[in-house]
Tab-separated table of C-alpha atoms in Angstrom:
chain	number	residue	atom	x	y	z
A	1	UNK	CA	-163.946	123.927	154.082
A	2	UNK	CA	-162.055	124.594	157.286
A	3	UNK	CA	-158.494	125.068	157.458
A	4	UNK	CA	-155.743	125.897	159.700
A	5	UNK	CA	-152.139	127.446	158.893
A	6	UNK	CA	-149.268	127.521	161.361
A	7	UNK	CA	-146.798	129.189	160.026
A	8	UNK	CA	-143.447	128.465	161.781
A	9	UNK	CA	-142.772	124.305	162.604
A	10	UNK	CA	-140.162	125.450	164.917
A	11	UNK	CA	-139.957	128.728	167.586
A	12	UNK	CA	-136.815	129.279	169.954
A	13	UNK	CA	-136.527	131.736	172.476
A	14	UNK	CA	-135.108	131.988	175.690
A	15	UNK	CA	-136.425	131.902	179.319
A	16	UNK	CA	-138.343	135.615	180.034
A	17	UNK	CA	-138.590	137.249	176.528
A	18	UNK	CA	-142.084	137.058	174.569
A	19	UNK	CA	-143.798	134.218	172.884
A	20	UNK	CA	-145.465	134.456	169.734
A	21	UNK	CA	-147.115	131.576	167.768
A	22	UNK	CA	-148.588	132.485	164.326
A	23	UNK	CA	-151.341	130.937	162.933
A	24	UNK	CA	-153.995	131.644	160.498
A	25	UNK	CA	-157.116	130.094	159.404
A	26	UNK	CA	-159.653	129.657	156.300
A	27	UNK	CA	-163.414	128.993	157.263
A	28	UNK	CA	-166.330	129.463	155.346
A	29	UNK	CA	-168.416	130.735	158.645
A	30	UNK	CA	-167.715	132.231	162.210
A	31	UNK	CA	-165.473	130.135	163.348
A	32	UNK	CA	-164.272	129.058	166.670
A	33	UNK	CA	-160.913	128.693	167.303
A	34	UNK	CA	-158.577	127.049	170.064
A	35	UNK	CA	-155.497	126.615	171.010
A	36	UNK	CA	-154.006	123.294	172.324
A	37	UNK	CA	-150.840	122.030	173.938
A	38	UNK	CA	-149.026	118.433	173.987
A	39	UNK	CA	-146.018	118.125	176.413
A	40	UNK	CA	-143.631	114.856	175.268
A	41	UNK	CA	-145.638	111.787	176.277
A	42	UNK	CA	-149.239	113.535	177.766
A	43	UNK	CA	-152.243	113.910	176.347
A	44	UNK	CA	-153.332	117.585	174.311
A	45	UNK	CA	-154.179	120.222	176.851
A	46	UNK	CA	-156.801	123.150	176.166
A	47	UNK	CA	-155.386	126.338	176.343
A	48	UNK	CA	-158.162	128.667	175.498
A	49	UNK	CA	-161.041	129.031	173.204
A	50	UNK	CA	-162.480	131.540	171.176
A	51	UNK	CA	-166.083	131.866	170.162
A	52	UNK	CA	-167.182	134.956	169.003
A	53	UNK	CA	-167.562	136.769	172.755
A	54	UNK	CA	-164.155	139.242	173.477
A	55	UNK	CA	-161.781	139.001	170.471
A	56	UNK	CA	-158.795	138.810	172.986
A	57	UNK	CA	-158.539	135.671	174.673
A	58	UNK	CA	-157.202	134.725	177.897
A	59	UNK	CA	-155.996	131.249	178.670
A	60	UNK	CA	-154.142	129.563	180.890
A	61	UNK	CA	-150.638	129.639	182.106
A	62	UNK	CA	-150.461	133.594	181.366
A	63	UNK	CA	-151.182	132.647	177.327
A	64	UNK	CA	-152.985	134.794	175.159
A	65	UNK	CA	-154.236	134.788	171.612
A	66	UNK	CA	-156.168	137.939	169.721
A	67	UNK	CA	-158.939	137.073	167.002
A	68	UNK	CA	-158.616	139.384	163.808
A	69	UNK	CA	-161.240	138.694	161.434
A	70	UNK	CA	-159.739	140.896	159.100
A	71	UNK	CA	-156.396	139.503	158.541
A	72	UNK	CA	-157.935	135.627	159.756
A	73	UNK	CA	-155.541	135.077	162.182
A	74	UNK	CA	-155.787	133.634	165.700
A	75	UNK	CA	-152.050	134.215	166.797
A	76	UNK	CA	-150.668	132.644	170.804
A	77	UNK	CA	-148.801	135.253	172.547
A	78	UNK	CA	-147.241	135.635	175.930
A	79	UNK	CA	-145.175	137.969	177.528
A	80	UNK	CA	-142.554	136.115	179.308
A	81	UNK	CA	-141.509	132.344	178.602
A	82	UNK	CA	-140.992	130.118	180.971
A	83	UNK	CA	-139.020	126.560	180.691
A	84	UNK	CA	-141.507	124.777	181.452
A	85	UNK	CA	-143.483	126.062	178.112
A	86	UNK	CA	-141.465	124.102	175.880
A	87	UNK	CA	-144.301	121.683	173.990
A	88	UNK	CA	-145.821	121.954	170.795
A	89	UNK	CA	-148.944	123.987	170.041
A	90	UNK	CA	-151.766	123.358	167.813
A	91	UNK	CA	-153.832	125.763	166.442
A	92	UNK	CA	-157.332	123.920	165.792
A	93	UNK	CA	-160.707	125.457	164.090
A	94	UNK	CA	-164.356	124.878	164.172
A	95	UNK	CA	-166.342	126.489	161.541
A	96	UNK	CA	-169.784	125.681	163.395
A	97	UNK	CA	-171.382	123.724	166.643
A	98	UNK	CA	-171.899	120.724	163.684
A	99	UNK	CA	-168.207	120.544	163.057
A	100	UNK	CA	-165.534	118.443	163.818
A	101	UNK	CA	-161.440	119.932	164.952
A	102	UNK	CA	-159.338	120.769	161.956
A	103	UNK	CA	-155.738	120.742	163.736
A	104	UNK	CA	-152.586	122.902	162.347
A	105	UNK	CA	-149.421	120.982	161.843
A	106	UNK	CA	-147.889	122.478	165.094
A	107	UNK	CA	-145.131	124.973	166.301
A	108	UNK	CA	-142.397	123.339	168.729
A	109	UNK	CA	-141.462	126.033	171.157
A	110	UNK	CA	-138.029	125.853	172.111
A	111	UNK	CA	-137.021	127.973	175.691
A	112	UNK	CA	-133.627	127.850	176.266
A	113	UNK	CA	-132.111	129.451	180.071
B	1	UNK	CA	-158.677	111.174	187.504
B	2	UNK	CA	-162.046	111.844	185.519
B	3	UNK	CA	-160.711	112.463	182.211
B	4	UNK	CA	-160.290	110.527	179.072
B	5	UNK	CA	-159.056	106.661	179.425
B	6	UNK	CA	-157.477	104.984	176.673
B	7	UNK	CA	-156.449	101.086	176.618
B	8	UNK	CA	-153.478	100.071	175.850
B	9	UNK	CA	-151.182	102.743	176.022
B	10	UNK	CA	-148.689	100.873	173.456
B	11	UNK	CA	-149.593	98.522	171.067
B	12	UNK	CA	-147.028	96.648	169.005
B	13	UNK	CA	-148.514	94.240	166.712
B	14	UNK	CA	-147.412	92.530	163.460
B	15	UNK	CA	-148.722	93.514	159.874
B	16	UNK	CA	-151.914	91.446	158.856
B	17	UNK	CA	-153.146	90.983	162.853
B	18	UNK	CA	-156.074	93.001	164.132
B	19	UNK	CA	-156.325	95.206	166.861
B	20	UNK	CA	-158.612	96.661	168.964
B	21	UNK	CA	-158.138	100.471	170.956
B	22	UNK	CA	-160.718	101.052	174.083
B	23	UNK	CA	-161.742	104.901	175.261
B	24	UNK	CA	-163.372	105.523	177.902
B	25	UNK	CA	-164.691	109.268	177.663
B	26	UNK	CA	-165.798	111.553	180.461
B	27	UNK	CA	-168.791	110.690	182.177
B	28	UNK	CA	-171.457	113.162	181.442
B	29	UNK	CA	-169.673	114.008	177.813
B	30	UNK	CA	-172.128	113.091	174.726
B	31	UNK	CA	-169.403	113.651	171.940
B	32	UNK	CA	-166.370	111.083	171.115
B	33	UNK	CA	-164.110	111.594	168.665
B	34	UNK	CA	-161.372	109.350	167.454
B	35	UNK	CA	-158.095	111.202	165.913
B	36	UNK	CA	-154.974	110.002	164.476
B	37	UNK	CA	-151.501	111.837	164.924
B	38	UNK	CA	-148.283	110.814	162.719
B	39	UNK	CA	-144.631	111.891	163.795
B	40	UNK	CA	-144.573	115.813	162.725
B	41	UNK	CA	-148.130	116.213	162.062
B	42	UNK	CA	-151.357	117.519	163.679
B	43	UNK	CA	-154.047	115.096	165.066
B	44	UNK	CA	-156.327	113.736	161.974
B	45	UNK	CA	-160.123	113.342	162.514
B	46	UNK	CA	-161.370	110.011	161.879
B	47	UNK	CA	-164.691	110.073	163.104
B	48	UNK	CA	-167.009	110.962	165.395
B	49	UNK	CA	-169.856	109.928	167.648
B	50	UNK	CA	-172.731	112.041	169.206
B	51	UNK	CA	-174.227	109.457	171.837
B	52	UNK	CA	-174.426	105.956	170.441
B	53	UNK	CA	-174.799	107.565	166.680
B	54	UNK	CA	-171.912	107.622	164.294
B	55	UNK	CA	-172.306	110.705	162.697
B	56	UNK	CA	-169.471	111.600	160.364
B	57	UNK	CA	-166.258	109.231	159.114
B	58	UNK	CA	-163.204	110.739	157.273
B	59	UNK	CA	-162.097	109.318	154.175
B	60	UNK	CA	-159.231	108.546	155.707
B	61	UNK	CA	-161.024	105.503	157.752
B	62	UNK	CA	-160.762	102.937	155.280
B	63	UNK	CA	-162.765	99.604	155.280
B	64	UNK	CA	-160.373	97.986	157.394
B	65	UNK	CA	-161.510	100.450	160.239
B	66	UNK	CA	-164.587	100.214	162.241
B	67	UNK	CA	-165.713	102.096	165.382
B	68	UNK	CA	-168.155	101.512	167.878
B	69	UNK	CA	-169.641	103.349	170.724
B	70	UNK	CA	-172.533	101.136	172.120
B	71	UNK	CA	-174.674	102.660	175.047
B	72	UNK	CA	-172.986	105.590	174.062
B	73	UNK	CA	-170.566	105.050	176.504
B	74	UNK	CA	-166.962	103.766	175.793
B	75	UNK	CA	-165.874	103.350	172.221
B	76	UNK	CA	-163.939	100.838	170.576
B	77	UNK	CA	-161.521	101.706	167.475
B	78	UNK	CA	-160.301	98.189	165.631
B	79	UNK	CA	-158.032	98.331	162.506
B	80	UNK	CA	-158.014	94.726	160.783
B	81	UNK	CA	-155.833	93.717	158.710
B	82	UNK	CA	-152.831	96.036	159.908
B	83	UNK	CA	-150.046	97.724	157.577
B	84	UNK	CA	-147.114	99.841	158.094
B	85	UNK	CA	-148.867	102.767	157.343
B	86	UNK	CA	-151.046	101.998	159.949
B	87	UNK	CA	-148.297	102.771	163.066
B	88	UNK	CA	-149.514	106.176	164.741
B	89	UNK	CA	-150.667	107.609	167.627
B	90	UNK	CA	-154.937	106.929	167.711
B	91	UNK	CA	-156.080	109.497	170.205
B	92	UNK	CA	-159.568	109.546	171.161
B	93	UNK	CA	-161.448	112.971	172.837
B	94	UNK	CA	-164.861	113.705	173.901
B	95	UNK	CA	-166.974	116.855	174.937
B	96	UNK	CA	-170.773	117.524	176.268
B	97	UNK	CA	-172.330	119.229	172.917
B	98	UNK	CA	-175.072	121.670	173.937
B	99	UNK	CA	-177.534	123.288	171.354
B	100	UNK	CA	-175.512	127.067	170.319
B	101	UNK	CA	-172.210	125.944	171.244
B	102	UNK	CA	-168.888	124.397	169.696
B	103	UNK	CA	-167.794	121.967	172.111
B	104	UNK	CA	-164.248	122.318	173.909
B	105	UNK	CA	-162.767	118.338	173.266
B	106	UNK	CA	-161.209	116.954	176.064
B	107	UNK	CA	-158.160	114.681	174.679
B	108	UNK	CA	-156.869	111.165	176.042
B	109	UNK	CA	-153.477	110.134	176.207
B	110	UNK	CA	-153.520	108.211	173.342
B	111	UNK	CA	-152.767	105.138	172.231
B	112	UNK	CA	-149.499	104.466	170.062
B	113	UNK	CA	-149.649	101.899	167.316
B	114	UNK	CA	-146.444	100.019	166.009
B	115	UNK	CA	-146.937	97.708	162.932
B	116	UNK	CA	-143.747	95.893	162.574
């Protein structure tokens, strides 16, 4: 079975320092993984997707997240945070095309000036 | 806009009523998916359609849920019978499944359930 781990509810930092947004995941096949966003009252937002191509992946807004089969872990990094970043993330796996999302529990990014 | 459509945005209803949820997926998209998010939780799967077929339900869908997707087009969500433990957010996504590939879902707004 698929599963998803995030492991910090809550992440603070302030305006221009790095981002970084563990999560780690349990599936019994190649999995692909994504990473979404939900701003207060809008809908979840793709970030970016990995599916077994480049093991770093490049999403939008200048996020980033590096695949490491060996340690299973999918982590959302960025180099410089920016106000408007302040949402929670969801890290969400697929084990194969026949499966559905399996959603983490989310990490609220706090960016304080 | 082009993206996901969900009707009503708010729902307040009392326990025992029904109530019916409307999403209107992307055009070309061949997958729906219906989700449930609680306060301080991830989204839920609760099932799934591939064109007009329902393929998989969670356990979590009890009898008292039923969803539709005629014409594999839009797709109704109705919850009889409504308790408390019903009051979420029911947010409904959809993506264009091709043969090889896991399918990016494309999420709707949502609609927010209150059972007072």
């Amino acid at each position: 079975a698929q599963s998803v781990t995030q492991l910090d509810s809550h992440v603070s930092v302030s305006e221009g320092t790095p981002v970084l947004l563990r999560c780690n995941y349990s599936s019994s096949y190649s999995p692909s993984l994504f990473w979404y966003v939900q701003h207060p009252n809008k809908g979840l937002q793709l970030l970016l997707k990995y599916t077994s191509a480049a093991t770093l992946v490049k999403g939008i807004n200048g996020f980033e997240a590096e695949f490491k089969k060996s340690e299973t872990s999918f982590h959302l990094t960025k180099p410089s945070a920016h106000m408007s970043d302040a949402a929670e993330y969801f890290c969400v796996v697929s084990e194969s095309e026949y499966s559905t999302l399996t959603f983490g529990k989310g990490t609220m990014l706090l960016v304080s000036p | 806009d082009t993206g996901v459509s969900q009707d009503p945005r708010h729902k307040i209803t009392k326990r025992g009523q029904n109530v019916t949820f409307r999403c209107d997926p992307i055009s070309e998209h061949n997958r729906l998916y219906w989700y449930r998010q609680t306060l301080g939780q991830g989204p839920e799967f609760l099932t799934y359609f591939q064109n007009e077929a329902q393929l998989e339900k969670s356990r979590l869908l009890s009898d008292r849920f039923s969803a539709e997707r005629p014409k594999g087009s839009f797709s109704t969500l109705e919850i009889q019978r409504t308790e408390q433990g019903d009051s979420a957010m029911y947010l409904c996504a959809s993506s264009l499944k091709v043969v090889g590939e896991t399918p990016e879902a494309f999420f709707g707004q949502g609609t927010r359930l209150t059972v007072v």
